[in-house]
């Protein structure tokens, strides 16, 4: 199929598909005599994997481990499972960090809202900042 059809089926624009090709994520591209690209049907699956992996936070380099082997067309089971496991660990670490940041911000909000009656906002800011240093 030509790039326009692939773009329509995948929901990606043609420039994004060419970018993935330039990055080595799409390798099964045939060039016709007129310079047009012709993509085999399995490229659509590759693009779906790329889209899902990017939504999950995979970088383009990490993505390469999720794609089928360029020669055999088969997935590398062990590398795939290991790569997915590493991403789960990264997400869990990020969740922990975000939970800690959220707790700090909620504490800060509570401290700001506990402004003594009659205290000016600037003075309250100094009070809150002083309490954060401890």
Coordinates of C-alpha atoms in Angstrom, one line a residue:
X1 CA 0.0 0.0 0.0
X2 CA 1.1 3.6 -0.6
X3 CA 1.9 6.0 2.2
X4 CA -1.5 7.8 1.9
X5 CA -3.5 4.7 2.4
X6 CA -1.2 3.6 5.3
X7 CA -1.7 7.1 6.9
X8 CA -5.4 6.8 6.6
X9 CA -5.6 3.3 8.0
X10 CA -3.2 4.1 10.9
X11 CA -4.5 7.5 11.8
X12 CA -1.0 9.0 11.4
X13 CA 0.1 11.6 9.0
X14 CA 2.5 10.7 6.2
X15 CA 5.4 12.7 7.7
X16 CA 5.1 10.8 10.9
X17 CA 5.3 7.5 9.0
X18 CA 8.4 8.7 7.1
X19 CA 9.9 9.8 10.4
X20 CA 9.5 6.3 11.9
X21 CA 11.0 4.9 8.7
X22 CA 14.0 7.3 9.1
X23 CA 14.4 6.2 12.7
X24 CA 14.6 2.5 11.6
X25 CA 11.3 1.5 13.2
X26 CA 9.8 0.6 9.8
X27 CA 12.1 -1.4 7.6
X28 CA 10.0 -3.3 5.2
X29 CA 9.6 -0.5 2.6
X30 CA 9.8 -1.1 -1.1
X31 CA 10.7 1.8 -3.4
X32 CA 8.9 1.9 -6.7
X33 CA 10.6 3.2 -9.9
X34 CA 8.8 6.5 -9.5
X35 CA 10.2 6.9 -6.0
X36 CA 7.0 6.2 -4.2
X37 CA 7.1 4.0 -1.1
X38 CA 5.1 0.8 -1.0
X39 CA 4.4 -0.7 2.4
X40 CA 3.4 -4.3 3.1
X41 CA 0.3 -4.8 5.3
X42 CA 2.3 -5.9 8.4
X43 CA 3.6 -2.3 8.7
X44 CA 0.1 -1.3 9.9
X45 CA 0.6 -3.7 12.9
X46 CA 4.1 -2.1 13.5
X47 CA 2.6 1.3 13.6
X48 CA -0.1 0.2 16.1
X49 CA 2.7 -1.2 18.3
X50 CA 4.6 2.1 18.0
X51 CA 1.5 4.2 18.9
X52 CA 0.7 2.0 22.0
X53 CA 4.3 1.9 23.2
X54 CA 4.6 5.6 22.9
X55 CA 1.4 6.1 24.9
X56 CA 2.9 3.8 27.5
X57 CA 6.0 6.1 27.7
X58 CA 8.5 4.1 25.6
X59 CA 11.2 6.1 23.9
X60 CA 12.0 5.4 20.2
X61 CA 15.1 3.5 21.2
X62 CA 13.2 1.4 23.7
X63 CA 10.6 0.8 21.0
X64 CA 13.0 -1.0 18.8
X65 CA 13.1 -3.9 21.3
X66 CA 9.4 -4.3 21.1
X67 CA 9.2 -4.7 17.3
X68 CA 9.6 -7.9 15.4
X69 CA 13.0 -9.0 14.1
X70 CA 13.8 -7.4 10.8
X71 CA 15.0 -10.7 9.2
X72 CA 12.6 -13.3 10.6
X73 CA 9.6 -11.0 11.3
X74 CA 9.3 -12.8 14.7
X75 CA 9.1 -11.1 18.0
X76 CA 12.1 -11.6 20.4
X77 CA 10.1 -13.0 23.3
X78 CA 12.8 -12.6 26.0
X79 CA 13.7 -9.1 25.0
X80 CA 10.1 -8.1 24.7
X81 CA 9.2 -9.4 28.2
X82 CA 12.3 -7.8 29.7
X83 CA 11.6 -4.5 28.1
X84 CA 8.0 -4.4 29.2
X85 CA 9.1 -5.4 32.7
X86 CA 11.6 -2.5 32.9
X87 CA 8.9 -0.1 31.8
X88 CA 6.6 -1.3 34.5
X89 CA 9.4 -0.7 37.1
X90 CA 10.0 2.8 35.7
X91 CA 6.2 3.6 35.9
X92 CA 6.1 2.3 39.5
X93 CA 9.0 4.5 40.5
X94 CA 7.4 7.4 38.8
X95 CA 4.1 6.7 40.6
X96 CA 6.0 6.7 43.9
X97 CA 7.7 10.0 43.1
X98 CA 4.4 11.6 42.0
X99 CA 2.6 10.4 45.2
X100 CA 5.4 12.0 47.3
X101 CA 5.2 15.2 45.3
X102 CA 1.4 15.2 45.7
X103 CA 1.7 14.8 49.4
X104 CA 4.1 17.6 49.7
X105 CA 1.9 19.9 47.6
X106 CA -1.2 19.0 49.7
X107 CA 0.8 19.8 52.8
X108 CA 1.8 23.1 51.4
X109 CA -1.8 24.0 50.5
X110 CA -2.9 23.1 54.0
X111 CA -0.1 25.2 55.5
X112 CA -1.0 28.2 53.2
X113 CA -4.7 27.8 54.1
X114 CA -3.9 27.8 57.8
X115 CA -2.9 31.5 57.6
X116 CA -3.6 33.1 61.0
X117 CA -6.4 35.6 60.8
X118 CA -5.3 39.1 60.0
X119 CA -1.9 38.0 58.6
X120 CA -1.0 39.5 55.3
X121 CA -0.4 37.2 52.3
X122 CA 3.3 38.2 52.1
X123 CA 3.9 37.5 55.8
X124 CA 2.0 34.2 55.4
X125 CA 4.3 33.3 52.5
X126 CA 7.3 33.9 54.7
X127 CA 5.8 31.8 57.5
X128 CA 5.1 28.9 55.1
X129 CA 8.6 29.2 53.5
X130 CA 10.2 29.2 57.0
X131 CA 8.3 26.0 57.9
X132 CA 9.5 24.3 54.8
X133 CA 13.1 24.7 55.7
X134 CA 12.7 22.4 58.7

